[in-house]
Short mmCIF file of C-alpha atoms in Angstrom, two decimals:
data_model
loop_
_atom_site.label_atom_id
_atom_site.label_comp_id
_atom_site.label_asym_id
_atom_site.label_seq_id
_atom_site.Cartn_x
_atom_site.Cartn_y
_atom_site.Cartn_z
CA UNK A 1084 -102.12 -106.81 -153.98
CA UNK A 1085 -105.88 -108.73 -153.23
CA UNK A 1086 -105.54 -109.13 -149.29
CA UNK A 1087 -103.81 -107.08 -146.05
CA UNK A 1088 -104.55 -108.56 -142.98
CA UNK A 1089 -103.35 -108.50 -139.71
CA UNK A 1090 -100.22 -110.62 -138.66
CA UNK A 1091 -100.96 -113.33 -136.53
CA UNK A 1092 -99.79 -113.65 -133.55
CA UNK A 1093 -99.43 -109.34 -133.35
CA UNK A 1094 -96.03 -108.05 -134.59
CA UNK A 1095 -95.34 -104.35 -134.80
CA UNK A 1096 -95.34 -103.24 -137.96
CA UNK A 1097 -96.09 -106.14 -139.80
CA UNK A 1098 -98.89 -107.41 -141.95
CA UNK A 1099 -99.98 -110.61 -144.08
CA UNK A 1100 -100.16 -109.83 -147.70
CA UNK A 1101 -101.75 -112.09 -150.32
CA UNK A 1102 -101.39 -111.17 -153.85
CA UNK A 1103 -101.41 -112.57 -157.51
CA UNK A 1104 -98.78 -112.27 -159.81
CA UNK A 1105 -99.25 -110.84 -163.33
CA UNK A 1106 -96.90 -112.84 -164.79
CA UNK A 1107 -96.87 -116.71 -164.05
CA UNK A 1108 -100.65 -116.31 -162.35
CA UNK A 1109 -99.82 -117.89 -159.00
CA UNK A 1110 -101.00 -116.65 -155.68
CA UNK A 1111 -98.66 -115.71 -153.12
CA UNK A 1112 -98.90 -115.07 -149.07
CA UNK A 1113 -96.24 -113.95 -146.99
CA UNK A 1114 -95.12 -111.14 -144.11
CA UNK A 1115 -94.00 -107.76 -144.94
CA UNK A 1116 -93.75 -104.62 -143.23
CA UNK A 1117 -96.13 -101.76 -143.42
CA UNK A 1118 -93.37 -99.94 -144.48
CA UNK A 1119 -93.11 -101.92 -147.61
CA UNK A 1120 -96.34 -102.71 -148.44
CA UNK A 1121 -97.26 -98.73 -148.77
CA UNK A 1122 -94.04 -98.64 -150.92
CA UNK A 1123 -95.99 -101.01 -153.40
CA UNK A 1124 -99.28 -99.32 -153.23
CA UNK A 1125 -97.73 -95.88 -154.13
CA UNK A 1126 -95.61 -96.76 -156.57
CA UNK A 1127 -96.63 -95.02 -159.90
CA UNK A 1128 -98.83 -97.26 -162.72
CA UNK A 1129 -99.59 -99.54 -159.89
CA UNK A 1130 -102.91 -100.81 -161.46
CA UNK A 1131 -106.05 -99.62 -158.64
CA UNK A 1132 -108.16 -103.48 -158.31
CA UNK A 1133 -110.41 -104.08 -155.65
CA UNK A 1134 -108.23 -104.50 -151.92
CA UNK A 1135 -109.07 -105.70 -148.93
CA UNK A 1136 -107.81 -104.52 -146.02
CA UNK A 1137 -109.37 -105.69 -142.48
CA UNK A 1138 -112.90 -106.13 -143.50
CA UNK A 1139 -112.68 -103.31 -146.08
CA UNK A 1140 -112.72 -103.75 -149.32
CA UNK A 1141 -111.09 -100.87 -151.66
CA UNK A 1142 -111.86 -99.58 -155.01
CA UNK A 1143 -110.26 -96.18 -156.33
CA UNK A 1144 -108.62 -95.91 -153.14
CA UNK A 1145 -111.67 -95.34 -151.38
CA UNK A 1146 -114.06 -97.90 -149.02
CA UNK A 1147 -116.65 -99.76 -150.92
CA UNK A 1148 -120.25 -99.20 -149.63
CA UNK A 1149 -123.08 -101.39 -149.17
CA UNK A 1150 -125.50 -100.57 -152.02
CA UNK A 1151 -127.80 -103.53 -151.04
CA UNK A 1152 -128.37 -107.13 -150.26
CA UNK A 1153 -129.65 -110.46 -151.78
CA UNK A 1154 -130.71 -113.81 -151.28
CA UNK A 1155 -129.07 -115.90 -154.06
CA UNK A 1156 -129.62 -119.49 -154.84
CA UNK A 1157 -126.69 -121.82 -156.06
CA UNK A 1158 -127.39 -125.24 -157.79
CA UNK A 1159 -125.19 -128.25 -159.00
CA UNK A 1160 -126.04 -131.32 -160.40
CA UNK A 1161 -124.86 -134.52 -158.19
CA UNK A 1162 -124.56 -138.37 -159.33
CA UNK A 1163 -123.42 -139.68 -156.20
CA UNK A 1164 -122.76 -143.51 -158.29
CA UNK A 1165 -121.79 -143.99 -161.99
CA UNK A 1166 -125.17 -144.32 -163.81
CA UNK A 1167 -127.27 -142.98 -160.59
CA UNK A 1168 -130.30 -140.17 -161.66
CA UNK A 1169 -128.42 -136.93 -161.41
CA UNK A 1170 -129.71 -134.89 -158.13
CA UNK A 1171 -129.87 -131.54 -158.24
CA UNK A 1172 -128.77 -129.83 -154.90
CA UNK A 1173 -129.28 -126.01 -154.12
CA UNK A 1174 -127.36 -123.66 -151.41
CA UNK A 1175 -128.95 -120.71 -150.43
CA UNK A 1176 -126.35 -117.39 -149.82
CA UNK A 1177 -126.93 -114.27 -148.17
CA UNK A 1178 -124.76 -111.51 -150.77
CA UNK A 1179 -123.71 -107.95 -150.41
CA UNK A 1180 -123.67 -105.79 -152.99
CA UNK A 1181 -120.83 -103.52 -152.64
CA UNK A 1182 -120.50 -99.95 -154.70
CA UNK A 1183 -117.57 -97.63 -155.46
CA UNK A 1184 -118.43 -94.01 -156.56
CA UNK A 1185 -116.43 -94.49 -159.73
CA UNK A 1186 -119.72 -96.82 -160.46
CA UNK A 1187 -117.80 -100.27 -159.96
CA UNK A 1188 -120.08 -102.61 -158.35
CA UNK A 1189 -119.17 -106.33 -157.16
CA UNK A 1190 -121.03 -108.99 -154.98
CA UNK A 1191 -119.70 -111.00 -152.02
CA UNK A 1192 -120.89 -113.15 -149.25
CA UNK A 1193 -122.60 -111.80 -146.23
#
């Protein structure tokens, strides 16, 4: 499971669920209850990934912390016509970089 997120508009006991399947590689979204959703997060040998739930995101079961922040710089090359001088254009990105006490460390937009 990658995402749980509240259902929209409220239900009671429901959630959205986004996930990726081993298998074919597709992503999937769809309902399910809470009830069922904690039935696939407990089963045994369910592989422990990075989840988000709300704004959390989950490693080892636990919340991820904020370990620090950076200012990163994205560029692409751009030939707006066939032939045109390539341009290069350049995003700037505030990160976070988020930390699990197992050591696991991953970045993510601020």
């Amino acid at each position: 499971m990658n995402s749980i997120q509240s259902h929209y508009p409220p239900a009671p006991n429901m959630v959205e669920v986004s996930y990726e399947c081993h298998t074919c590689k597709y992503s999937y979204e769809h309902v399910a209850s809470v009830g069922r959703v904690a039935a696939v997060l407990n089963r045994p040998g369910v592989p422990q990934g990075v989840l988000q739930f709300g704004g959390q995101y989950l490693h080892c079961g636990e919340p991820m912390k904020t370990k620090s922040c950076e200012l990163r710089r994205i560029q692409a090359p751009l030939a707006l016509t066939p032939g045109a001088q390539l341009r290069i254009y350049e995003v700037l990105i505030n990160t976070r970089i988020l930390g699990c006490h197992c050591g696991f460390r991953m970045e993510i937009p601020d």
